[in-house]
Short mmCIF file of N, CA and C in Angstrom, two decimals:
data_model
loop_
_atom_site.label_atom_id
_atom_site.label_comp_id
_atom_site.label_asym_id
_atom_site.label_seq_id
_atom_site.Cartn_x
_atom_site.Cartn_y
_atom_site.Cartn_z
N UNK W 1 0.83 -1.19 0.00
CA UNK W 1 0.00 0.00 0.00
C UNK W 1 0.87 1.25 0.00
N UNK W 2 1.93 1.25 0.80
CA UNK W 2 2.79 2.43 0.86
C UNK W 2 3.41 2.72 -0.51
N UNK W 3 3.77 1.67 -1.25
CA UNK W 3 4.34 1.88 -2.57
C UNK W 3 3.34 2.54 -3.51
N UNK W 4 2.07 2.16 -3.44
CA UNK W 4 1.04 2.78 -4.27
C UNK W 4 0.89 4.26 -3.89
N UNK W 5 0.86 4.53 -2.60
CA UNK W 5 0.71 5.93 -2.17
C UNK W 5 1.91 6.76 -2.60
N UNK W 6 3.10 6.18 -2.53
CA UNK W 6 4.29 6.90 -3.00
C UNK W 6 4.21 7.16 -4.49
N UNK W 7 3.79 6.15 -5.25
CA UNK W 7 3.66 6.31 -6.70
C UNK W 7 2.61 7.36 -7.03
N UNK W 8 1.47 7.31 -6.35
CA UNK W 8 0.42 8.30 -6.57
C UNK W 8 0.92 9.71 -6.25
N UNK W 9 1.65 9.83 -5.16
CA UNK W 9 2.21 11.13 -4.78
C UNK W 9 3.14 11.64 -5.88
N UNK W 10 4.01 10.79 -6.38
CA UNK W 10 4.94 11.18 -7.45
C UNK W 10 4.20 11.60 -8.71
N UNK W 11 3.10 10.94 -9.03
CA UNK W 11 2.33 11.27 -10.23
C UNK W 11 1.56 12.58 -10.04
N UNK W 12 0.96 12.75 -8.87
CA UNK W 12 0.05 13.87 -8.63
C UNK W 12 0.77 15.18 -8.31
N UNK W 13 1.90 15.10 -7.59
CA UNK W 13 2.59 16.31 -7.12
C UNK W 13 2.82 17.37 -8.22
N UNK W 14 3.38 17.01 -9.39
CA UNK W 14 3.64 18.05 -10.40
C UNK W 14 2.37 18.78 -10.85
N UNK W 15 1.26 18.07 -10.97
CA UNK W 15 0.01 18.71 -11.39
C UNK W 15 -0.50 19.68 -10.33
N UNK W 16 -0.41 19.28 -9.08
CA UNK W 16 -0.87 20.15 -7.98
C UNK W 16 0.03 21.38 -7.88
N UNK W 17 1.34 21.19 -7.95
CA UNK W 17 2.26 22.31 -7.84
C UNK W 17 2.17 23.24 -9.05
N UNK W 18 1.84 22.71 -10.23
CA UNK W 18 1.66 23.55 -11.42
C UNK W 18 0.49 24.51 -11.25
N UNK W 19 -0.47 24.13 -10.40
CA UNK W 19 -1.62 25.00 -10.11
C UNK W 19 -1.35 25.91 -8.91
N UNK W 20 -0.10 25.90 -8.41
CA UNK W 20 0.35 26.76 -7.32
C UNK W 20 -0.22 26.36 -5.95
N UNK W 21 -0.40 25.06 -5.76
CA UNK W 21 -0.82 24.54 -4.46
C UNK W 21 0.25 23.60 -3.94
N UNK W 22 0.22 23.36 -2.64
CA UNK W 22 1.10 22.37 -2.03
C UNK W 22 0.34 21.06 -1.92
N UNK W 23 0.97 19.97 -2.33
CA UNK W 23 0.38 18.66 -2.12
C UNK W 23 0.68 18.27 -0.67
N UNK W 24 -0.34 18.32 0.17
CA UNK W 24 -0.16 18.03 1.59
C UNK W 24 -0.02 16.52 1.81
N UNK W 25 -0.82 15.74 1.07
CA UNK W 25 -0.74 14.29 1.24
C UNK W 25 -1.74 13.57 0.37
N UNK W 26 -1.54 12.26 0.27
CA UNK W 26 -2.39 11.39 -0.54
C UNK W 26 -2.72 10.15 0.29
N UNK W 27 -3.99 9.78 0.30
CA UNK W 27 -4.43 8.54 0.95
C UNK W 27 -5.23 7.73 -0.05
N UNK W 28 -4.94 6.44 -0.11
CA UNK W 28 -5.79 5.55 -0.90
C UNK W 28 -6.39 4.56 0.08
N UNK W 29 -7.71 4.60 0.19
CA UNK W 29 -8.42 3.74 1.12
C UNK W 29 -9.18 2.69 0.32
N UNK W 30 -8.74 1.43 0.44
CA UNK W 30 -9.40 0.33 -0.26
C UNK W 30 -10.63 -0.10 0.53
N UNK W 31 -11.74 -0.16 -0.17
CA UNK W 31 -12.98 -0.60 0.47
C UNK W 31 -13.86 -1.26 -0.59
N UNK W 32 -13.34 -2.31 -1.21
CA UNK W 32 -14.10 -3.02 -2.24
C UNK W 32 -14.40 -2.08 -3.40
N UNK W 33 -15.67 -2.00 -3.80
CA UNK W 33 -16.01 -1.13 -4.91
C UNK W 33 -16.23 0.32 -4.48
N UNK W 34 -15.96 0.63 -3.23
CA UNK W 34 -16.10 1.99 -2.73
C UNK W 34 -14.75 2.58 -2.31
N UNK W 35 -13.68 2.18 -2.98
CA UNK W 35 -12.35 2.71 -2.66
C UNK W 35 -12.31 4.21 -2.93
N UNK W 36 -11.43 4.89 -2.18
CA UNK W 36 -11.33 6.34 -2.29
C UNK W 36 -9.88 6.76 -2.39
N UNK W 37 -9.60 7.65 -3.33
CA UNK W 37 -8.31 8.33 -3.41
C UNK W 37 -8.55 9.74 -2.90
N UNK W 38 -7.93 10.04 -1.77
CA UNK W 38 -8.10 11.35 -1.13
C UNK W 38 -6.81 12.14 -1.32
N UNK W 39 -6.92 13.31 -1.92
CA UNK W 39 -5.79 14.19 -2.18
C UNK W 39 -5.99 15.46 -1.36
N UNK W 40 -5.02 15.76 -0.50
CA UNK W 40 -5.09 16.97 0.33
C UNK W 40 -4.17 18.02 -0.27
N UNK W 41 -4.73 19.22 -0.48
CA UNK W 41 -3.94 20.33 -1.00
C UNK W 41 -3.98 21.48 0.00
N UNK W 42 -2.94 22.32 -0.04
CA UNK W 42 -2.88 23.44 0.88
C UNK W 42 -2.32 24.66 0.15
N UNK W 43 -2.57 25.82 0.71
CA UNK W 43 -2.09 27.09 0.17
C UNK W 43 -2.12 28.10 1.30
N UNK W 44 -1.13 29.00 1.36
CA UNK W 44 -1.10 29.99 2.46
C UNK W 44 -2.38 30.83 2.57
N UNK W 45 -3.09 31.02 1.46
CA UNK W 45 -4.32 31.82 1.48
C UNK W 45 -5.57 30.97 1.67
N UNK W 46 -5.38 29.68 1.92
CA UNK W 46 -6.51 28.78 2.12
C UNK W 46 -6.92 28.09 0.83
N UNK W 47 -7.91 27.24 0.96
CA UNK W 47 -8.39 26.43 -0.16
C UNK W 47 -9.89 26.65 -0.32
N UNK W 48 -10.31 26.89 -1.55
CA UNK W 48 -11.74 27.06 -1.84
C UNK W 48 -12.26 25.82 -2.56
N UNK W 49 -13.57 25.75 -2.70
CA UNK W 49 -14.19 24.66 -3.44
C UNK W 49 -13.73 24.71 -4.90
N UNK W 50 -13.59 25.91 -5.46
CA UNK W 50 -13.12 26.04 -6.84
C UNK W 50 -11.69 25.52 -6.99
N UNK W 51 -10.84 25.77 -5.98
CA UNK W 51 -9.47 25.24 -6.01
C UNK W 51 -9.50 23.71 -6.06
N UNK W 52 -10.34 23.11 -5.24
CA UNK W 52 -10.46 21.65 -5.21
C UNK W 52 -10.95 21.12 -6.55
N UNK W 53 -11.91 21.82 -7.16
CA UNK W 53 -12.43 21.39 -8.45
C UNK W 53 -11.35 21.47 -9.53
N UNK W 54 -10.56 22.55 -9.52
CA UNK W 54 -9.47 22.70 -10.50
C UNK W 54 -8.46 21.57 -10.37
N UNK W 55 -8.06 21.27 -9.14
CA UNK W 55 -7.08 20.21 -8.90
C UNK W 55 -7.70 18.86 -9.26
N UNK W 56 -8.94 18.65 -8.89
CA UNK W 56 -9.61 17.38 -9.21
C UNK W 56 -9.63 17.14 -10.72
N UNK W 57 -9.93 18.16 -11.49
CA UNK W 57 -9.97 18.03 -12.95
C UNK W 57 -8.59 17.64 -13.50
N UNK W 58 -7.54 18.32 -13.03
CA UNK W 58 -6.19 18.03 -13.51
C UNK W 58 -5.73 16.63 -13.09
N UNK W 59 -5.93 16.32 -11.82
CA UNK W 59 -5.48 15.02 -11.29
C UNK W 59 -6.25 13.88 -11.95
N UNK W 60 -7.56 14.05 -12.11
CA UNK W 60 -8.37 13.02 -12.75
C UNK W 60 -7.88 12.73 -14.16
N UNK W 61 -7.61 13.77 -14.91
CA UNK W 61 -7.11 13.59 -16.29
C UNK W 61 -5.77 12.87 -16.29
N UNK W 62 -4.89 13.27 -15.38
CA UNK W 62 -3.57 12.65 -15.28
C UNK W 62 -3.67 11.18 -14.91
N UNK W 63 -4.54 10.86 -13.95
CA UNK W 63 -4.69 9.47 -13.52
C UNK W 63 -5.34 8.61 -14.59
N UNK W 64 -6.19 9.22 -15.42
CA UNK W 64 -6.76 8.47 -16.54
C UNK W 64 -5.68 8.02 -17.50
N UNK W 65 -4.67 8.86 -17.70
CA UNK W 65 -3.57 8.53 -18.61
C UNK W 65 -2.61 7.53 -17.95
N UNK W 66 -2.18 7.84 -16.73
CA UNK W 66 -1.20 6.99 -16.03
C UNK W 66 -1.80 5.66 -15.57
N UNK W 67 -3.06 5.67 -15.16
CA UNK W 67 -3.81 4.49 -14.72
C UNK W 67 -3.07 3.63 -13.68
N UNK W 68 -2.66 4.24 -12.53
CA UNK W 68 -1.91 3.47 -11.52
C UNK W 68 -2.78 2.63 -10.58
N UNK W 69 -4.10 2.82 -10.64
CA UNK W 69 -4.99 2.12 -9.70
C UNK W 69 -5.83 1.13 -10.50
N UNK W 70 -5.80 -0.14 -10.09
CA UNK W 70 -6.47 -1.18 -10.87
C UNK W 70 -7.87 -1.53 -10.36
N UNK W 71 -8.44 -0.71 -9.51
CA UNK W 71 -9.82 -0.90 -9.03
C UNK W 71 -10.58 0.41 -9.21
N UNK W 72 -11.91 0.32 -9.16
CA UNK W 72 -12.72 1.53 -9.22
C UNK W 72 -12.52 2.31 -7.92
N UNK W 73 -12.55 3.63 -8.05
CA UNK W 73 -12.36 4.47 -6.87
C UNK W 73 -13.02 5.82 -7.10
N UNK W 74 -13.27 6.52 -6.00
CA UNK W 74 -13.74 7.90 -6.05
C UNK W 74 -12.58 8.80 -5.70
N UNK W 75 -12.43 9.90 -6.44
CA UNK W 75 -11.39 10.88 -6.18
C UNK W 75 -11.99 12.00 -5.35
N UNK W 76 -11.34 12.30 -4.22
CA UNK W 76 -11.73 13.43 -3.38
C UNK W 76 -10.53 14.36 -3.26
N UNK W 77 -10.75 15.65 -3.45
CA UNK W 77 -9.70 16.65 -3.27
C UNK W 77 -10.21 17.62 -2.21
N UNK W 78 -9.39 17.87 -1.18
CA UNK W 78 -9.81 18.78 -0.12
C UNK W 78 -8.61 19.42 0.56
N UNK W 79 -8.92 20.37 1.40
CA UNK W 79 -7.94 20.98 2.29
C UNK W 79 -7.67 20.00 3.42
N UNK W 80 -6.49 20.09 4.06
CA UNK W 80 -6.26 19.24 5.24
C UNK W 80 -7.20 19.59 6.39
N UNK W 81 -7.75 20.79 6.39
CA UNK W 81 -8.71 21.19 7.41
C UNK W 81 -8.08 21.44 8.78
N UNK W 82 -8.94 21.66 9.76
CA UNK W 82 -8.47 21.97 11.11
C UNK W 82 -7.80 20.78 11.78
N UNK W 83 -8.27 19.58 11.47
CA UNK W 83 -7.68 18.36 12.04
C UNK W 83 -6.69 17.76 11.06
N UNK W 84 -5.85 18.60 10.48
CA UNK W 84 -4.97 18.18 9.38
C UNK W 84 -4.18 16.93 9.72
N UNK W 85 -4.29 15.93 8.82
CA UNK W 85 -3.46 14.73 8.99
C UNK W 85 -2.02 15.05 8.64
N UNK W 86 -1.10 14.36 9.29
CA UNK W 86 0.33 14.55 9.01
C UNK W 86 0.85 13.33 8.26
N UNK W 87 1.54 13.60 7.16
CA UNK W 87 2.07 12.54 6.33
C UNK W 87 3.58 12.38 6.49
N UNK W 88 4.23 13.38 7.10
CA UNK W 88 5.66 13.31 7.38
C UNK W 88 6.00 14.21 8.55
N UNK W 89 7.18 14.01 9.11
CA UNK W 89 7.59 14.74 10.31
C UNK W 89 7.75 16.23 10.04
N UNK W 90 8.22 16.61 8.85
CA UNK W 90 8.44 18.02 8.55
C UNK W 90 7.14 18.82 8.61
N UNK W 91 6.02 18.19 8.27
CA UNK W 91 4.73 18.88 8.34
C UNK W 91 4.37 19.25 9.78
N UNK W 92 4.92 18.54 10.75
CA UNK W 92 4.60 18.79 12.15
C UNK W 92 5.38 19.97 12.74
N UNK W 93 6.47 20.34 12.12
CA UNK W 93 7.36 21.38 12.66
C UNK W 93 6.61 22.65 13.09
N UNK W 94 5.70 23.19 12.28
CA UNK W 94 5.01 24.42 12.71
C UNK W 94 4.03 24.23 13.87
N UNK W 95 3.80 22.98 14.25
CA UNK W 95 2.79 22.69 15.27
C UNK W 95 3.40 22.26 16.60
N UNK W 96 4.66 22.62 16.82
CA UNK W 96 5.30 22.35 18.11
C UNK W 96 4.52 23.09 19.19
N UNK W 97 4.34 22.44 20.33
CA UNK W 97 3.55 22.91 21.47
C UNK W 97 2.05 22.79 21.24
N UNK W 98 1.65 22.12 20.18
CA UNK W 98 0.23 21.86 19.91
C UNK W 98 -0.07 20.41 20.28
N UNK W 99 -1.36 20.09 20.40
CA UNK W 99 -1.78 18.72 20.70
C UNK W 99 -2.00 17.97 19.39
N UNK W 100 -1.43 16.77 19.35
CA UNK W 100 -1.54 15.92 18.17
C UNK W 100 -2.04 14.55 18.62
N UNK W 101 -2.99 13.98 17.88
CA UNK W 101 -3.46 12.62 18.14
C UNK W 101 -2.63 11.66 17.30
N UNK W 102 -2.16 10.59 17.92
CA UNK W 102 -1.30 9.61 17.27
C UNK W 102 -1.88 8.22 17.38
N UNK W 103 -1.65 7.42 16.34
CA UNK W 103 -1.85 5.98 16.42
C UNK W 103 -0.55 5.36 15.96
N UNK W 104 0.04 4.54 16.81
CA UNK W 104 1.31 3.91 16.50
C UNK W 104 1.11 2.54 15.86
N UNK W 105 2.09 2.10 15.12
CA UNK W 105 2.06 0.77 14.50
C UNK W 105 2.10 -0.29 15.61
N UNK W 106 2.95 -0.08 16.61
CA UNK W 106 3.07 -1.01 17.75
C UNK W 106 2.99 -0.18 19.04
N UNK W 107 2.45 -0.77 20.07
CA UNK W 107 2.26 -0.06 21.34
C UNK W 107 3.59 0.35 21.97
N UNK W 108 3.59 1.51 22.58
CA UNK W 108 4.69 1.96 23.43
C UNK W 108 4.07 2.34 24.77
N UNK W 109 4.69 1.88 25.84
CA UNK W 109 4.14 2.10 27.19
C UNK W 109 2.69 1.65 27.26
N UNK W 110 2.42 0.49 26.63
CA UNK W 110 1.11 -0.16 26.64
C UNK W 110 0.00 0.63 25.95
N UNK W 111 0.37 1.56 25.07
CA UNK W 111 -0.65 2.34 24.36
C UNK W 111 -0.29 2.44 22.88
N UNK W 112 -1.30 2.35 22.04
CA UNK W 112 -1.11 2.59 20.59
C UNK W 112 -1.72 3.91 20.18
N UNK W 113 -2.80 4.33 20.84
CA UNK W 113 -3.48 5.57 20.50
C UNK W 113 -3.39 6.53 21.68
N UNK W 114 -3.04 7.76 21.37
CA UNK W 114 -2.97 8.76 22.44
C UNK W 114 -2.93 10.16 21.87
N UNK W 115 -3.21 11.12 22.73
CA UNK W 115 -3.04 12.53 22.39
C UNK W 115 -1.85 13.03 23.18
N UNK W 116 -1.02 13.84 22.52
CA UNK W 116 0.21 14.29 23.17
C UNK W 116 0.54 15.71 22.70
N UNK W 117 1.30 16.41 23.53
CA UNK W 117 1.83 17.69 23.11
C UNK W 117 3.11 17.42 22.33
N UNK W 118 3.20 18.00 21.16
CA UNK W 118 4.38 17.86 20.33
C UNK W 118 5.45 18.81 20.86
N UNK W 119 6.54 18.26 21.37
CA UNK W 119 7.60 19.06 22.00
C UNK W 119 8.69 19.43 21.01
N UNK W 120 9.10 18.47 20.17
CA UNK W 120 10.20 18.74 19.22
C UNK W 120 10.11 17.79 18.03
N UNK W 121 10.65 18.27 16.91
CA UNK W 121 10.78 17.46 15.71
C UNK W 121 12.22 17.62 15.24
N UNK W 122 12.96 16.51 15.23
CA UNK W 122 14.35 16.51 14.76
C UNK W 122 14.50 15.39 13.75
N UNK W 123 14.53 15.76 12.48
CA UNK W 123 14.56 14.75 11.42
C UNK W 123 13.27 13.98 11.46
N UNK W 124 13.37 12.66 11.65
CA UNK W 124 12.19 11.79 11.74
C UNK W 124 11.79 11.50 13.19
N UNK W 125 12.55 12.05 14.14
CA UNK W 125 12.28 11.80 15.56
C UNK W 125 11.34 12.85 16.14
N UNK W 126 10.29 12.38 16.81
CA UNK W 126 9.32 13.26 17.46
C UNK W 126 9.48 13.11 18.96
N UNK W 127 9.45 14.22 19.66
CA UNK W 127 9.44 14.20 21.12
C UNK W 127 8.07 14.67 21.56
N UNK W 128 7.42 13.83 22.40
CA UNK W 128 6.05 14.08 22.81
C UNK W 128 5.92 14.11 24.32
N UNK W 129 5.03 14.94 24.80
CA UNK W 129 4.69 14.95 26.23
C UNK W 129 3.37 14.20 26.38
N UNK W 130 3.43 13.05 27.08
CA UNK W 130 2.26 12.20 27.27
C UNK W 130 2.15 11.83 28.74
N UNK W 131 1.01 12.13 29.33
CA UNK W 131 0.75 11.73 30.71
C UNK W 131 1.92 12.06 31.64
N UNK W 132 2.36 13.30 31.66
CA UNK W 132 3.46 13.77 32.51
C UNK W 132 4.77 13.02 32.28
N UNK W 133 4.94 12.52 31.06
CA UNK W 133 6.15 11.80 30.69
C UNK W 133 6.56 12.24 29.28
N UNK W 134 7.81 11.98 28.93
CA UNK W 134 8.29 12.29 27.59
C UNK W 134 8.46 10.99 26.81
N UNK W 135 8.03 11.01 25.56
CA UNK W 135 8.10 9.83 24.71
C UNK W 135 8.78 10.21 23.41
N UNK W 136 9.75 9.38 22.99
CA UNK W 136 10.44 9.56 21.70
C UNK W 136 9.80 8.59 20.72
N UNK W 137 9.40 9.09 19.56
CA UNK W 137 8.76 8.26 18.54
C UNK W 137 9.38 8.60 17.20
N UNK W 138 9.71 7.56 16.43
CA UNK W 138 10.18 7.79 15.07
C UNK W 138 8.95 7.80 14.16
N UNK W 139 8.96 8.68 13.18
CA UNK W 139 7.80 8.83 12.29
C UNK W 139 7.44 7.52 11.59
N UNK W 140 8.41 6.64 11.34
CA UNK W 140 8.10 5.37 10.68
C UNK W 140 7.23 4.47 11.57
N UNK W 141 7.21 4.76 12.89
CA UNK W 141 6.40 3.99 13.83
C UNK W 141 5.00 4.56 14.02
N UNK W 142 4.70 5.64 13.29
CA UNK W 142 3.39 6.29 13.39
C UNK W 142 2.49 5.79 12.27
N UNK W 143 1.38 5.16 12.64
CA UNK W 143 0.42 4.69 11.64
C UNK W 143 -0.33 5.88 11.06
N UNK W 144 -0.81 6.76 11.94
CA UNK W 144 -1.40 8.02 11.51
C UNK W 144 -1.36 9.02 12.64
N UNK W 145 -1.39 10.28 12.25
CA UNK W 145 -1.36 11.38 13.22
C UNK W 145 -2.12 12.55 12.63
N UNK W 146 -2.78 13.29 13.51
CA UNK W 146 -3.46 14.50 13.06
C UNK W 146 -3.50 15.54 14.17
N UNK W 147 -3.62 16.77 13.77
CA UNK W 147 -3.69 17.89 14.71
C UNK W 147 -5.01 17.84 15.47
N UNK W 148 -4.97 18.16 16.75
CA UNK W 148 -6.18 18.30 17.55
C UNK W 148 -6.40 19.80 17.70
N UNK W 149 -7.43 20.35 17.04
CA UNK W 149 -7.63 21.80 17.09
C UNK W 149 -7.94 22.28 18.51
N UNK W 150 -7.42 23.45 18.82
CA UNK W 150 -7.68 24.07 20.13
C UNK W 150 -8.65 25.22 19.92
N UNK W 151 -9.71 25.23 20.69
CA UNK W 151 -10.69 26.30 20.61
C UNK W 151 -10.62 27.11 21.90
N UNK W 152 -10.38 28.38 21.76
CA UNK W 152 -10.29 29.24 22.96
C UNK W 152 -11.63 29.86 23.30
#
């Protein structure tokens, strides 16, 4: 699955960047005949529905030519939103001192899912504050992670 997502990212990135957006991430969720290819785009000025439609049109055309997916799927293009998923450690850098929800591939300290304050990002190593303790996690050990929005 990771190889498909990497291939999709490599195919999609140039089209998204040509439209002056950042490719935040790509998810392919297999679910029988209801599979979904989710493409997240970002821009400093935000993302509109028209932006998503423009990217969807370009990406759809490109995928029709490249044809990297051998099952039927729905294409979704959206902003990462307030609960933005993280696809790599570098994306987390601006969110130091924020709360992030994590699911790990394997349990650490008897937990796989938790919310933690992101203390530091150094390369692929994340330092987290969890339950009055510090936890070191490598990004390769993270199954998924997303920002937990704070409302004041």
